[in-house]
Every structure is written in structure tokens, then in C-alpha cells.
Amino acid sequence: MQLGFFDLDNRYAQLSKLKDPLVELNRVIDWNLFADLLSGITTKPRKSAAGRKPFDRVMLFKMLVLQRMNNLSDEQLEYQVGDRLSFMRFLGLDMAGVVPNAKIMWVFRGELKENHLMARLFARFDECLRELGVELKSGQIIDATFVIAPKQRNKREENEMI
């Protein structure tokens, strides 16, 4: 199925009409407040300019906010960001954008901990919410997995015995 010219805009408009809470969060939080802390991350220098450019650190922090709000594993965070339009819009990703994978999130979280920034970032985030009088309600997206059960090929007599 191919998207029409206005299909995505129509879907976003529908989400907005349904009061997407992430639109409100983006509206009330100045995410640039976190850029100065995130710029303090020391990383290994790149060996060459080849390959994909690093992901925006503010966007990665916003992914951690989504993860905390929804109690998601790294793998489920990757899946939900790739699957949900509301998450993509919150992060500034479009349908063709590359979604950071679970490994990138794991490495980013490690960099934050190594630079003693994880607690400071979330303290600043929580402080912003308090100043605005905003209460963030966390939920849980169930981390469901389907397992295919083996088929039994019993004869009728065997089923009667079971």
C-alpha cells in the first residue's frame, strides 16, 4: 500500500484531535534545556566520516523519556518507535527516518551513566514538569510475545485417553 500525499498529515491531524499527550509534552517542555548537559558526553572520536551520522542526543533522551513513561525494554522501545506514529512525531522522525535500535539505546544509556548524566537529566526533566504543574502519568505497554505451540497429531483413541 502506498501512502497518498496527505495521508500522513491526515493521520497526524486525527491523533491531535484525539488529544495526543506527546504533542502536549513537546509543547510544554523546552528540549533545548537538555542539550547543554548532553553536550558534555565524552565519546570516542570517529575513525572516518563514512557511515551514518550519530543520532541527535536530545532525540535519544526523548526516547529514554518514552521508555520510562511506558516501562519498555530497549527492544520494545525500538519496536514501538518504529510502529507508532505518535512516538515518531514526538521524536521528530518521519516514516523514512532511521529508528535508533536497542543497541544504540544501550550504548547511549551507558554513556550517560559513565558521564554521571542520567540522574541529572531526569532531575531536570522532572523539575521542568513540576514548574509547569504538569503531572506525568506513566503506563505500561505489555511486552507480549507469541509462541507457536507444537501441533499434536493424535489419533482419536489417544485423545480420548488424554
CSV table of C-alpha atoms in Angstrom, one decimal:
chain,number,residue,atom,x,y,z
A,1,MET,CA,0.0,0.0,0.0
A,2,GLN,CA,1.4,3.4,-1.0
A,3,LEU,CA,0.7,6.5,1.1
A,4,GLY,CA,-1.0,9.3,-0.6
A,5,PHE,CA,0.2,12.9,-0.5
A,6,PHE,CA,-1.9,13.9,2.5
A,7,ASP,CA,-2.4,10.5,4.2
A,8,LEU,CA,0.2,11.1,6.9
A,9,ASP,CA,-1.0,14.7,7.6
A,10,ASN,CA,-4.5,13.3,8.0
A,11,ARG,CA,-3.3,10.7,10.5
A,12,TYR,CA,-1.4,13.2,12.5
A,13,ALA,CA,-4.5,15.5,12.5
A,14,GLN,CA,-6.6,12.6,13.7
A,15,LEU,CA,-4.1,11.9,16.5
A,16,SER,CA,-4.1,15.6,17.5
A,17,LYS,CA,-7.8,15.6,17.6
A,18,LEU,CA,-7.7,12.7,20.0
A,19,LYS,CA,-5.5,14.8,22.3
A,20,ASP,CA,-2.2,13.0,21.8
A,21,PRO,CA,-0.4,13.6,25.2
A,22,LEU,CA,3.0,13.6,23.5
A,23,VAL,CA,2.1,16.7,21.5
A,24,GLU,CA,1.3,18.5,24.7
A,25,LEU,CA,4.6,17.2,26.3
A,26,ASN,CA,6.5,18.6,23.3
A,27,ARG,CA,4.6,21.9,23.6
A,28,VAL,CA,5.4,22.5,27.3
A,29,ILE,CA,9.0,21.2,27.5
A,30,ASP,CA,11.8,23.2,26.0
A,31,TRP,CA,14.0,20.2,25.0
A,32,ASN,CA,16.9,22.6,24.3
A,33,LEU,CA,17.4,22.8,28.1
A,34,PHE,CA,18.9,19.3,27.9
A,35,ALA,CA,21.3,20.0,25.0
A,36,ASP,CA,23.9,21.6,27.2
A,37,LEU,CA,24.0,18.6,29.6
A,38,LEU,CA,24.1,16.2,26.7
A,39,SER,CA,26.9,18.0,25.0
A,40,GLY,CA,29.0,17.1,28.0
A,41,ILE,CA,29.1,13.4,26.9
A,42,THR,CA,32.6,12.3,26.0
A,43,THR,CA,32.6,9.8,23.2
A,44,LYS,CA,35.3,8.1,21.3
A,45,PRO,CA,36.3,10.0,18.2
A,46,ARG,CA,35.1,8.7,14.9
A,47,LYS,CA,37.7,7.0,12.7
A,48,SER,CA,36.3,8.3,9.5
A,49,ALA,CA,33.4,10.4,8.2
A,50,ALA,CA,31.9,7.3,6.4
A,51,GLY,CA,28.7,5.8,7.6
A,52,ARG,CA,25.6,7.1,9.3
A,53,LYS,CA,25.9,10.3,11.2
A,54,PRO,CA,25.3,10.0,15.0
A,55,PHE,CA,21.8,10.3,16.2
A,56,ASP,CA,20.7,13.6,17.9
A,57,ARG,CA,21.3,13.2,21.6
A,58,VAL,CA,18.2,15.2,22.6
A,59,MET,CA,16.1,12.8,20.5
A,60,LEU,CA,17.8,9.8,22.2
A,61,PHE,CA,17.0,11.4,25.6
A,62,LYS,CA,13.4,11.8,24.5
A,63,MET,CA,13.4,8.1,23.7
A,64,LEU,CA,14.5,7.4,27.2
A,65,VAL,CA,11.6,9.5,28.4
A,66,LEU,CA,9.2,7.4,26.3
A,67,GLN,CA,10.9,4.3,27.7
A,68,ARG,CA,10.4,5.5,31.3
A,69,MET,CA,6.8,6.6,30.7
A,70,ASN,CA,5.8,3.3,29.2
A,71,ASN,CA,8.1,0.9,31.1
A,72,LEU,CA,9.6,-0.5,27.9
A,73,SER,CA,12.7,-2.7,27.4
A,74,ASP,CA,15.2,-1.4,24.8
A,75,GLU,CA,13.9,-3.9,22.2
A,76,GLN,CA,10.3,-2.9,22.8
A,77,LEU,CA,11.3,0.8,22.7
A,78,GLU,CA,12.8,0.2,19.2
A,79,TYR,CA,9.7,-1.6,18.1
A,80,GLN,CA,7.2,0.9,19.5
A,81,VAL,CA,9.1,3.9,18.0
A,82,GLY,CA,9.1,2.2,14.6
A,83,ASP,CA,5.4,1.2,14.9
A,84,ARG,CA,3.7,4.2,16.5
A,85,LEU,CA,3.0,7.5,14.6
A,86,SER,CA,2.6,9.3,17.9
A,87,PHE,CA,6.1,8.2,19.1
A,88,MET,CA,7.6,9.1,15.7
A,89,ARG,CA,6.1,12.6,15.7
A,90,PHE,CA,7.2,13.2,19.3
A,91,LEU,CA,10.8,12.3,18.3
A,92,GLY,CA,10.7,14.3,15.1
A,93,LEU,CA,11.1,11.2,12.9
A,94,ASP,CA,9.3,10.7,9.6
A,95,MET,CA,8.2,7.4,8.0
A,96,ALA,CA,11.5,7.1,6.1
A,97,GLY,CA,13.6,8.0,9.2
A,98,VAL,CA,16.0,5.6,10.8
A,99,VAL,CA,14.9,4.4,14.2
A,100,PRO,CA,17.7,4.0,16.7
A,101,ASN,CA,17.9,0.3,17.6
A,102,ALA,CA,18.1,-1.3,21.0
A,103,LYS,CA,22.0,-1.5,20.9
A,104,ILE,CA,22.2,2.3,20.3
A,105,MET,CA,20.0,2.9,23.3
A,106,TRP,CA,22.1,0.6,25.4
A,107,VAL,CA,25.3,2.4,24.4
A,108,PHE,CA,23.7,5.8,24.9
A,109,ARG,CA,22.5,4.9,28.4
A,110,GLY,CA,26.0,3.6,29.2
A,111,GLU,CA,27.5,7.0,28.0
A,112,LEU,CA,25.1,8.9,30.2
A,113,LYS,CA,25.9,6.7,33.3
A,114,GLU,CA,29.7,6.9,32.5
A,115,ASN,CA,29.4,10.7,32.4
A,116,HIS,CA,27.1,10.8,35.5
A,117,LEU,CA,24.3,12.5,33.5
A,118,MET,CA,21.4,10.1,33.7
A,119,ALA,CA,20.2,11.2,37.1
A,120,ARG,CA,20.9,14.9,36.3
A,121,LEU,CA,18.9,14.8,33.1
A,122,PHE,CA,15.9,13.2,34.6
A,123,ALA,CA,16.1,15.5,37.6
A,124,ARG,CA,16.0,18.5,35.2
A,125,PHE,CA,13.1,16.8,33.3
A,126,ASP,CA,11.1,16.3,36.5
A,127,GLU,CA,11.9,19.8,37.6
A,128,CYS,CA,10.5,21.2,34.3
A,129,LEU,CA,7.3,19.2,34.8
A,130,ARG,CA,6.9,20.5,38.4
A,131,GLU,CA,7.5,24.1,37.4
A,132,LEU,CA,4.8,23.8,34.8
A,133,GLY,CA,2.4,22.0,37.2
A,134,VAL,CA,2.3,19.0,34.8
A,135,GLU,CA,1.8,15.5,36.2
A,136,LEU,CA,3.2,12.8,34.0
A,137,LYS,CA,1.2,9.6,34.2
A,138,SER,CA,3.3,6.6,33.4
A,139,GLY,CA,1.7,3.5,31.9
A,140,GLN,CA,2.8,0.2,30.7
A,141,ILE,CA,2.8,-1.3,27.2
A,142,ILE,CA,2.6,-5.0,27.7
A,143,ASP,CA,5.8,-6.7,26.4
A,144,ALA,CA,3.8,-9.5,24.8
A,145,THR,CA,5.5,-12.3,22.8
A,146,PHE,CA,3.7,-15.0,20.8
A,147,VAL,CA,5.0,-18.6,21.0
A,148,ILE,CA,3.8,-21.1,18.4
A,149,ALA,CA,2.8,-24.3,20.2
A,150,PRO,CA,3.7,-27.6,18.5
A,151,LYS,CA,0.7,-29.2,16.8
A,152,GLN,CA,-0.4,-32.6,18.2
A,153,ARG,CA,-1.3,-35.2,15.7
A,154,ASN,CA,-3.0,-37.7,18.0
A,155,LYS,CA,-5.4,-40.3,16.9
A,156,ARG,CA,-9.0,-40.2,18.3
A,157,GLU,CA,-8.2,-43.1,20.7
A,158,GLU,CA,-5.2,-41.2,22.0
A,159,ASN,CA,-7.2,-38.0,22.5
A,160,GLU,CA,-9.9,-40.0,24.5
A,161,MET,CA,-7.2,-41.3,26.8
A,162,ILE,CA,-5.8,-37.8,27.4
